[in-house]
Coordinates of C-alpha atoms in Angstrom, one line a residue:
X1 CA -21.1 57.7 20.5
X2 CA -20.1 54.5 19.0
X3 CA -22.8 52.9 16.4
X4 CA -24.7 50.2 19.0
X5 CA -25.0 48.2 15.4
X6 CA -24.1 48.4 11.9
X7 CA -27.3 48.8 9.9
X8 CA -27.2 49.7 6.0
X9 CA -28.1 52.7 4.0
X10 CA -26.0 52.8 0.4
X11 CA -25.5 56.1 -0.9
X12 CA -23.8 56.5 -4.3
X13 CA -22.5 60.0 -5.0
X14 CA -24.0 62.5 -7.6
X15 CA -22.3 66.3 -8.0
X16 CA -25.3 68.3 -7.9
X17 CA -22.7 70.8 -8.4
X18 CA -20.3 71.1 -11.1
X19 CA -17.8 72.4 -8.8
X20 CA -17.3 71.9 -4.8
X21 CA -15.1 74.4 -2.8
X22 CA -14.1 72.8 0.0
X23 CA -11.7 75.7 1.2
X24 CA -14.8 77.9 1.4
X25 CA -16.4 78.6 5.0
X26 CA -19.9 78.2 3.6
X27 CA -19.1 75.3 0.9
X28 CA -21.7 74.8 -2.0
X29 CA -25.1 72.5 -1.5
X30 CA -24.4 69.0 -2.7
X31 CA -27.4 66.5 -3.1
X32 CA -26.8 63.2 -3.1
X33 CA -28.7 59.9 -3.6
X34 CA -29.3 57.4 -0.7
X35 CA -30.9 53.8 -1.2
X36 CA -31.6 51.9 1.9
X37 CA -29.8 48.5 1.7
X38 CA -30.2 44.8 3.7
X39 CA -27.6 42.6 3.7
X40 CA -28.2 39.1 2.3
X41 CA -28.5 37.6 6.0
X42 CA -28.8 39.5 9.6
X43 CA -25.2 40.0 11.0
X44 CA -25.0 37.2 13.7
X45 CA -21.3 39.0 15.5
X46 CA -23.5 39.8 18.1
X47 CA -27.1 39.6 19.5
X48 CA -28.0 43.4 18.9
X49 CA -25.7 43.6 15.3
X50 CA -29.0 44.2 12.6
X51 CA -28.8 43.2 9.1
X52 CA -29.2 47.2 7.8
X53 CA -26.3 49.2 7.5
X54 CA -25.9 53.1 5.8
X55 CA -23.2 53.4 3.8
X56 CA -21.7 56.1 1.4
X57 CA -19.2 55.2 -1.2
X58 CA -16.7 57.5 -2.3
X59 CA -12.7 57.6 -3.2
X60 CA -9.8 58.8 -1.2
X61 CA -6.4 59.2 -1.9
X62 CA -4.2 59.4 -5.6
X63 CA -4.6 58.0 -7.2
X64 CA -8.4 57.4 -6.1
X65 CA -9.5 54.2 -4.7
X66 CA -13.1 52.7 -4.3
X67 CA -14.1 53.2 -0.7
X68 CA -17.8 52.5 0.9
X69 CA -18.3 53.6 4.5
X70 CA -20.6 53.1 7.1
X71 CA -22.4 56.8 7.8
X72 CA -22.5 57.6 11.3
X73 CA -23.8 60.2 13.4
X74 CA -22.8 58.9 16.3
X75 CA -19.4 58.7 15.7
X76 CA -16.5 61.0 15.5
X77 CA -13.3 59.6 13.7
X78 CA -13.7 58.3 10.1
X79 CA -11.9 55.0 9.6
X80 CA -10.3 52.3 6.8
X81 CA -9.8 49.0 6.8
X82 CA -5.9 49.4 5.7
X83 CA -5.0 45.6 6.3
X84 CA -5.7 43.1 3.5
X85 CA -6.9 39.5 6.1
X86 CA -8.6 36.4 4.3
X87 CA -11.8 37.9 5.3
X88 CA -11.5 41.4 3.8
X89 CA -11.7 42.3 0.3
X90 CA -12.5 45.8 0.6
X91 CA -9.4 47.4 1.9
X92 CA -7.3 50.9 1.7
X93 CA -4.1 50.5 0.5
X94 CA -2.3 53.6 1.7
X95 CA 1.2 52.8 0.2
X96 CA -0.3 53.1 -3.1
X97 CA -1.7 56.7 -2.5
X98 CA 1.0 59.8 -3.0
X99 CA -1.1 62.4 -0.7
X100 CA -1.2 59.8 2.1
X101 CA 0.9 61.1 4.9
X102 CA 0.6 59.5 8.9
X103 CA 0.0 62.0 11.8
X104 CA 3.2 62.3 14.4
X105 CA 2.8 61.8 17.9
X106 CA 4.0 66.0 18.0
X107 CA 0.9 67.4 16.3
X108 CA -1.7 69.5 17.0
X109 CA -4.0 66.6 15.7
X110 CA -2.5 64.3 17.9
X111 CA -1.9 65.9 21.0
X112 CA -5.4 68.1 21.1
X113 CA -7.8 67.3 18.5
X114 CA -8.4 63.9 19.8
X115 CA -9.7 64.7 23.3
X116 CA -13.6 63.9 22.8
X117 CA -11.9 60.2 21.3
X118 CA -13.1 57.8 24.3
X119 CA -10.0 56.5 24.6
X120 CA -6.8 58.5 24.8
X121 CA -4.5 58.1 21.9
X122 CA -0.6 57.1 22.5
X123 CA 2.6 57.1 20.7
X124 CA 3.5 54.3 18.5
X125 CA 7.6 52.6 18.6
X126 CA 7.7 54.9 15.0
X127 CA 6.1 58.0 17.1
X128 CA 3.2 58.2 15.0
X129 CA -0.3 58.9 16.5
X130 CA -1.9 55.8 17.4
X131 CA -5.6 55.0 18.4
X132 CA -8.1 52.5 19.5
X133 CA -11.8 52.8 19.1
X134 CA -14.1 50.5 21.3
X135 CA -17.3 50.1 20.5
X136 CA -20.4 49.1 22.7
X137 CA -20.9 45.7 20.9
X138 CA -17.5 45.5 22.4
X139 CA -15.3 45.2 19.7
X140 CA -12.6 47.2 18.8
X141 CA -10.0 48.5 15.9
X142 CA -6.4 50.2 16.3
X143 CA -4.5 51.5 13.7
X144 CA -2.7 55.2 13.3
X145 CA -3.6 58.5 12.9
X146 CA -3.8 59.9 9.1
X147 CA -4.4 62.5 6.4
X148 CA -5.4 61.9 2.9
X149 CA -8.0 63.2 0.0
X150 CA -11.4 62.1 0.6
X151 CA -13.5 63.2 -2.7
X152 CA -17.1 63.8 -3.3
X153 CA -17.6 63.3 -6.9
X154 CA -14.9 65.4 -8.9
X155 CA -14.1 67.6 -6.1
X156 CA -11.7 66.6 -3.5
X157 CA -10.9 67.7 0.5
X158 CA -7.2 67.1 1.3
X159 CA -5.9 66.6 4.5
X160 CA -8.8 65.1 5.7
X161 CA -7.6 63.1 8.9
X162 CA -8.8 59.3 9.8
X163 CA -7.8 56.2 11.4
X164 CA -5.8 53.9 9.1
X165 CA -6.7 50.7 11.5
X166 CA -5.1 47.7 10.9
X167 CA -6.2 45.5 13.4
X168 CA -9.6 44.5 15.5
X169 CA -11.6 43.9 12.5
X170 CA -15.3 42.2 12.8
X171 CA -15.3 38.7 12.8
X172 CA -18.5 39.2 10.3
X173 CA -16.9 38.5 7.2
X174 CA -19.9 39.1 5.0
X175 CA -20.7 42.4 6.3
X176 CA -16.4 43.6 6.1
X177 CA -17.2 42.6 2.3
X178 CA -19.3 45.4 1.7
X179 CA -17.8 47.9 3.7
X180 CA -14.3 49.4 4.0
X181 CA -14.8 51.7 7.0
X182 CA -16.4 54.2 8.8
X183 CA -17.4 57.9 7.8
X184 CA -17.8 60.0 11.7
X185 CA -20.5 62.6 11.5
X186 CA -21.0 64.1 14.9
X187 CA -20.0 67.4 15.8
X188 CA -16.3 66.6 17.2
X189 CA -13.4 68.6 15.6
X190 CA -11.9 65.2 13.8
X191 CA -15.6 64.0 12.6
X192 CA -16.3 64.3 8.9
X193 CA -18.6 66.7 8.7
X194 CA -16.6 69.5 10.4
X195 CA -13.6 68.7 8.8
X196 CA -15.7 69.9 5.4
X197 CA -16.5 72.6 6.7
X198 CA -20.1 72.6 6.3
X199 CA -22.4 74.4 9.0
X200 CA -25.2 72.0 8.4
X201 CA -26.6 68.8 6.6
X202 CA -29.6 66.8 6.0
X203 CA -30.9 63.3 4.7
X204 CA -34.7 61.9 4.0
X205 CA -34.7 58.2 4.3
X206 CA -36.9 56.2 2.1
X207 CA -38.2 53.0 3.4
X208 CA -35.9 49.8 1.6
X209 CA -34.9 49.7 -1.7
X210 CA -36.1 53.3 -2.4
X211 CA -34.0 56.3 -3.3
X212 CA -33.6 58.9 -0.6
X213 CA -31.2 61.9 -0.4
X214 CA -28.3 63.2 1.5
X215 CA -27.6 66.6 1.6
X216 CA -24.6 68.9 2.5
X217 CA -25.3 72.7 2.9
X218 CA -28.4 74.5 3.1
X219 CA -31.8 72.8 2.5
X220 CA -34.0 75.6 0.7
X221 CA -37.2 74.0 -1.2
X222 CA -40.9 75.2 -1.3
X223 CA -42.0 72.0 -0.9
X224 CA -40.2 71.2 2.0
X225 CA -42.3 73.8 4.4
X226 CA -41.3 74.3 7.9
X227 CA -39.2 72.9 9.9
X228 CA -39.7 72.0 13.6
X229 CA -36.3 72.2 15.4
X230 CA -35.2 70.9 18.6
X231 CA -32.1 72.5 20.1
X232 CA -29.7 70.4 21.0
X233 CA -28.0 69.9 24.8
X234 CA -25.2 71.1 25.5
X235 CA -23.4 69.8 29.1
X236 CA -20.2 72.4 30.0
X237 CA -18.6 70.5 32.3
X238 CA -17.7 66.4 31.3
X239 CA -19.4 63.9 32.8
X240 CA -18.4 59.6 32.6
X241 CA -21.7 58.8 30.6
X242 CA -22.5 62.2 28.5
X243 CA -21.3 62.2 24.8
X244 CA -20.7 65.9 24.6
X245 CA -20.3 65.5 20.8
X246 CA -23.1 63.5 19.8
X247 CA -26.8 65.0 18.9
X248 CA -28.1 65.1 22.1
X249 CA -32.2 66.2 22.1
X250 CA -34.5 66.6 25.0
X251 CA -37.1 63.8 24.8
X252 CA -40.0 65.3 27.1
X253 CA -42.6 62.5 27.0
X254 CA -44.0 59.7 24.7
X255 CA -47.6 59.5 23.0
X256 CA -49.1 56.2 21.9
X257 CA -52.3 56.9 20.2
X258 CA -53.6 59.8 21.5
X259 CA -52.4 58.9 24.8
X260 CA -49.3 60.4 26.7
X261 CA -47.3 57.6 28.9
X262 CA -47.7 58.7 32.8
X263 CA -44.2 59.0 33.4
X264 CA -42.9 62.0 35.2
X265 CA -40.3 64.1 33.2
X266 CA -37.4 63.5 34.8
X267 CA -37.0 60.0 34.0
X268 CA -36.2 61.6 30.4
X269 CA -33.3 64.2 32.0
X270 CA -29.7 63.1 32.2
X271 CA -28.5 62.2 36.1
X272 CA -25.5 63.6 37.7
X273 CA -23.5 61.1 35.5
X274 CA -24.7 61.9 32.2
X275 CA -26.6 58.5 31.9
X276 CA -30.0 59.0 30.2
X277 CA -28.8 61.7 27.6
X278 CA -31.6 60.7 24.0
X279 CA -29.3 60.6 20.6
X280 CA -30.2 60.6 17.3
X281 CA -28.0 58.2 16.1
X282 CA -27.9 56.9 12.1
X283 CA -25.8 54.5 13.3
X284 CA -27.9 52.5 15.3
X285 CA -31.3 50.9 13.4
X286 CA -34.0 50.9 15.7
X287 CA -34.9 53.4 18.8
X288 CA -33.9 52.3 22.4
X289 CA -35.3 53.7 25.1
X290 CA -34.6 53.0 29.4
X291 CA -36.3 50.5 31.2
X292 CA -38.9 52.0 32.9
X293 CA -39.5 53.9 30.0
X294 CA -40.0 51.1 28.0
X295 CA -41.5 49.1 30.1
X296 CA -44.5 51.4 30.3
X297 CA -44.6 51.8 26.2
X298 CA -44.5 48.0 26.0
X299 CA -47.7 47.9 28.3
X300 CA -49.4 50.3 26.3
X301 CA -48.8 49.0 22.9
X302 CA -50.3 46.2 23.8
X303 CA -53.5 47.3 26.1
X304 CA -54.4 49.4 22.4
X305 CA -53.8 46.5 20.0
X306 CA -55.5 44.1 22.1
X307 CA -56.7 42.0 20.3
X308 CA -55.7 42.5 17.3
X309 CA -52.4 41.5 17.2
X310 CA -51.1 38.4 18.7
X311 CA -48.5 37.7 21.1
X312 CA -45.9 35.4 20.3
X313 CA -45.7 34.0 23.7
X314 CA -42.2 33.0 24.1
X315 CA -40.5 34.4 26.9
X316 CA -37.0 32.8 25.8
X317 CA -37.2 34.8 22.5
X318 CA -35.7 38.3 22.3
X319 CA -35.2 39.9 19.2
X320 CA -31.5 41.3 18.8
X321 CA -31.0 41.1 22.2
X322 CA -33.1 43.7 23.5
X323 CA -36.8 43.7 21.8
X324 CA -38.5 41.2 23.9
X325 CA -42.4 42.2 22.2
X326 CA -43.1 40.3 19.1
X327 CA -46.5 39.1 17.4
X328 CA -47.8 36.0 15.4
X329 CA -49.0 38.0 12.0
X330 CA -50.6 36.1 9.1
X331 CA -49.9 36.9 5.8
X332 CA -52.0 37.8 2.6
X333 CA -51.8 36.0 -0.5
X334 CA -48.5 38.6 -1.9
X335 CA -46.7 37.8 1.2
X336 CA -47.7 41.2 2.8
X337 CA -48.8 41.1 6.4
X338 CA -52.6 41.6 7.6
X339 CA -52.2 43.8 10.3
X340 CA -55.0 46.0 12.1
X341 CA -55.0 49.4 12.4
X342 CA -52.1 50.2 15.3
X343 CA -51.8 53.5 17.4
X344 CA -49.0 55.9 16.2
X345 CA -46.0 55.9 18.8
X346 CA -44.9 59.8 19.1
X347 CA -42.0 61.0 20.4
X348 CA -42.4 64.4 22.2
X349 CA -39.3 66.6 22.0
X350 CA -38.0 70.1 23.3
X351 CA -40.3 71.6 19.9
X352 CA -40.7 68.9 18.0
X353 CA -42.2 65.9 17.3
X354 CA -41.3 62.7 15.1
X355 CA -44.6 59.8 14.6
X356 CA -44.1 56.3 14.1
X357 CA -46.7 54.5 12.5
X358 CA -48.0 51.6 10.6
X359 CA -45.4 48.9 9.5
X360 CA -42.7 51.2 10.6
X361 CA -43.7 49.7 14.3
X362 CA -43.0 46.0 13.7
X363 CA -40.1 44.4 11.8
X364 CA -40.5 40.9 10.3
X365 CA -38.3 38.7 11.9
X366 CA -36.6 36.7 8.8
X367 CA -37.2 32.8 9.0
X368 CA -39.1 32.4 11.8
X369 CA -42.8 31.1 11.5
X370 CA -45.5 30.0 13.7
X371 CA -48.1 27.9 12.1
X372 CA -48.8 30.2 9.3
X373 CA -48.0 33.3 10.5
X374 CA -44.7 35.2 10.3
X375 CA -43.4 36.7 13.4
X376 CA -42.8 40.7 13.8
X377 CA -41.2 42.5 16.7
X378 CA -41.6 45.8 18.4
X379 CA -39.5 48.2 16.9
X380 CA -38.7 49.7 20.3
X381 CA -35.9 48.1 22.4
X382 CA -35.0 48.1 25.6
X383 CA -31.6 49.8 26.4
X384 CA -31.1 48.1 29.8
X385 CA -30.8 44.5 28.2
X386 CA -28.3 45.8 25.7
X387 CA -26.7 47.5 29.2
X388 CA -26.9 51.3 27.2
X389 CA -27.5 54.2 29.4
X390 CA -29.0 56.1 27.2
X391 CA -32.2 56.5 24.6
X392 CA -31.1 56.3 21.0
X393 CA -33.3 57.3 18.2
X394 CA -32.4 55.2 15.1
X395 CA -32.4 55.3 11.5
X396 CA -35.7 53.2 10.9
X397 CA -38.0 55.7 13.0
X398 CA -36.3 58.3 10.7
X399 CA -37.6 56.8 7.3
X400 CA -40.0 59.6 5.6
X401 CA -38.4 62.5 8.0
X402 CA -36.3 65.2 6.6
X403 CA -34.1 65.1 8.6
X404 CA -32.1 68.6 9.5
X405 CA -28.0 68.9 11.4
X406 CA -27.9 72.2 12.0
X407 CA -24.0 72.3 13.6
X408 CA -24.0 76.1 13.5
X409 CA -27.1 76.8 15.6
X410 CA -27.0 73.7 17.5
X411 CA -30.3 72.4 16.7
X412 CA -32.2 69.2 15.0
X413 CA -34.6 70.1 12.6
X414 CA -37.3 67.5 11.2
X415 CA -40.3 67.1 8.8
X416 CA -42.6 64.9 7.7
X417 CA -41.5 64.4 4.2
X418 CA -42.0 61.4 1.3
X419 CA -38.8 61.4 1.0
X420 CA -39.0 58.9 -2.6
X421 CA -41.1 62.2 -3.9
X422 CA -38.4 64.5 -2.4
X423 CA -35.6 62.5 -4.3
X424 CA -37.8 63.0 -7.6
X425 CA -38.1 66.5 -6.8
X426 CA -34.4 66.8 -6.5
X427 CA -33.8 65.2 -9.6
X428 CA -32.7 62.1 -8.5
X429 CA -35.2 59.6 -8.0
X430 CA -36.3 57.5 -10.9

């Protein structure tokens, strides 16, 4: 699926190896660093856009040129801004790379490894293979069909097929400044990841500003322990509103405190449509969950905090469109806020579990005050106001949870991890 909303994690590249072989079946572990990253300002394209994105910065083509993409999991086909506008600095310029070559309309790319794309591809006047991607803020790019080298470090994968799009950009020029495309990671046959050829892969977010890592390849450390997998659904036969490709979990129920929500489970199965299918999705920031769903966590939340925290009271404010619970929260003399002690939200899959907790349940809301206290908001949303048929667990509820794509056994795997002590651990924190 599409990212809802471009939220910010910058990974720069280190070769934990001194030597990748990308023509291997099972390729070589490489560890990478991750830092979280917020943009100066929140984006403002659209109501639901956030102000975190996760990137990874690499080079493609030769010679090599500077890339930084937005990494997706819910998205299949990589993408590069490959038109210089007044608004965009951070470009591909593929008639200055030698190994760039443009798919035909006659491929095998073309014509059949583009099915799960949600909307066809067609055949260009210069019969090259040409696409558009929509997205569900409801913008969209076009451009054509391409292969080039995409390295990681020293090492470098050609070949590797992406959408040279040259038109449809964000009207968000501050957030096109930092990026210059998008890196697909779900399990389609064009997405990054299995055009590596890597049967699995893993990151551990660290809250902002703090190193985390991304891993390809096997994840074997004593001191990661265990971890809890949830298989993944799989749907044989297509349905309107089911992303076959994306990483589709069963959520079976939701704990707040040490009290389960009395909702019946089917409210948490797909329909005969597809609708109501639960991704975990690094391209969306926060988690969004279906009306009725979170209309009975919203009740909940606030029966336990009562009264503890305070409502804000404005029924005309929504936060990015779709988190209508915020609070009035005072602040302690560092700017920190003074919040009670607030009931862990749990979300109860097929195996496994993943806790939400503490601060990680409200997000300060920058520049808006009341009185003296600084407003924070929910961290859930509500997937009907954004008009989403789906739940879609984001990157924040992911911070401090190793976090486990397991393509070849078709499973999610997650732990509780610090993941600032696992980049030390790794050698890569400081």
């Amino acid at each position: 699926m599409p990212p809802l909303l471009l939220h910010l994690l910058l990974l720069h590249f280190f070769t934990y190896n001194s030597r990748l072989c990308f023509s291997s079946p099972q390729p070589k572990t490489l560890i990478l660093p991750l830092k979280t990253q917020t943009l100066p300002k929140p984006s403002n394209k659209l109501s639901f856009h956030h102000n975190v994105t996760l990137t990874i910065s690499l080079t493609v083509g030769l010679p090599p040129q500077n890339v930084t993409m937005v990494l997706d999991t819910g998205s299949e086909l990589s993408w590069l801004h490959c038109k210089k506008t007044p608004i965009l600095t951070n470009v591909f310029n593929p008639l200055a790379s030698k190994s760039y070559i443009p798919v035909s309309c006659s491929t095998p790319t073309c014509r059949t490894r583009t099915r799960d794309l949600s909307i066809p591809v067609s055949c260009d006047p210069k019969k090259l293979c040409h696409a558009t991607l929509s997205y569900a803020d409801a913008s969209s790019l076009e451009g054509n069909l391409a292969s080039d080298t995409f390295f990681l470090g020293s090492s470098g994968q050609p070949g590797t097929v992406f959408g040279c799009m040259d038109s449809g950009f964000s009207s968000n020029s501050e957030e096109d400044a930092k990026t210059t495309g998008l890196l697909g990671m779900n399990r389609g046959s064009l997405s990054f990841i299995t055009q590596m050829g890597y049967p699995k892969f893993s990151y551990c977010i660290s809250g902002r500003d703090a190193s985390g890592v991304l891993l390809f390849g096997q994840a074997s450390f004593p001191w990661l322990g265990p971890l809890n997998y949830t298989p993944l659904v799989q749907m044989s036969n297509p349905l309107p509103y089911f992303d076959r490709v994306a990483y589709t979990v069963q959520l079976e129920g939701i704990r707040v405190g040490g009290k389960v929500l009395s909702l019946p489970k089917s409210v948490f199965v797909p329909d005969h449509t597809g609708a109501g299918q639960t991704m975990v999705d690094s391209g969306t920031q926060f988690t969004f969950l279906l009306g009725s769903v979170y209309t009975a966590l919203r009740n909940e939340f606030v029966l336990q905090t009562k009264p503890g925290l305070k409502l804000l009271d404005d029924p005309n404010f929504v936060f990015q469109g779709a988190m209508d619970l915020c609070f009035q929260v005072p602040m302690d003399r560092l700017n920190r806020p003074v919040l009670p002690a607030l009931p862990a939200v749990t979300l109860m899959f097929r195996g496994a579990e993943m806790s939400v907790m503490g601060e990680r349940l409200l997000y300060r809301v920058a520049g808006m005050v009341r009185g003296s206290n600084q407003v924070y908001c929910f961290t859930f949303g509500n997937s009907d106001l954004l008009g989403i048929e789906a739940f879609v667990i984001g990157h924040y509820h992911q911070q401090n949870v190793w976090m486990e794509f397991d393509l070849e056994k078709s499973r999610v795997g997650v732990a509780q991890v610090r993941c600032d002590l696992a980049s030390q651990r790794l050698g890569l924190g400081p």
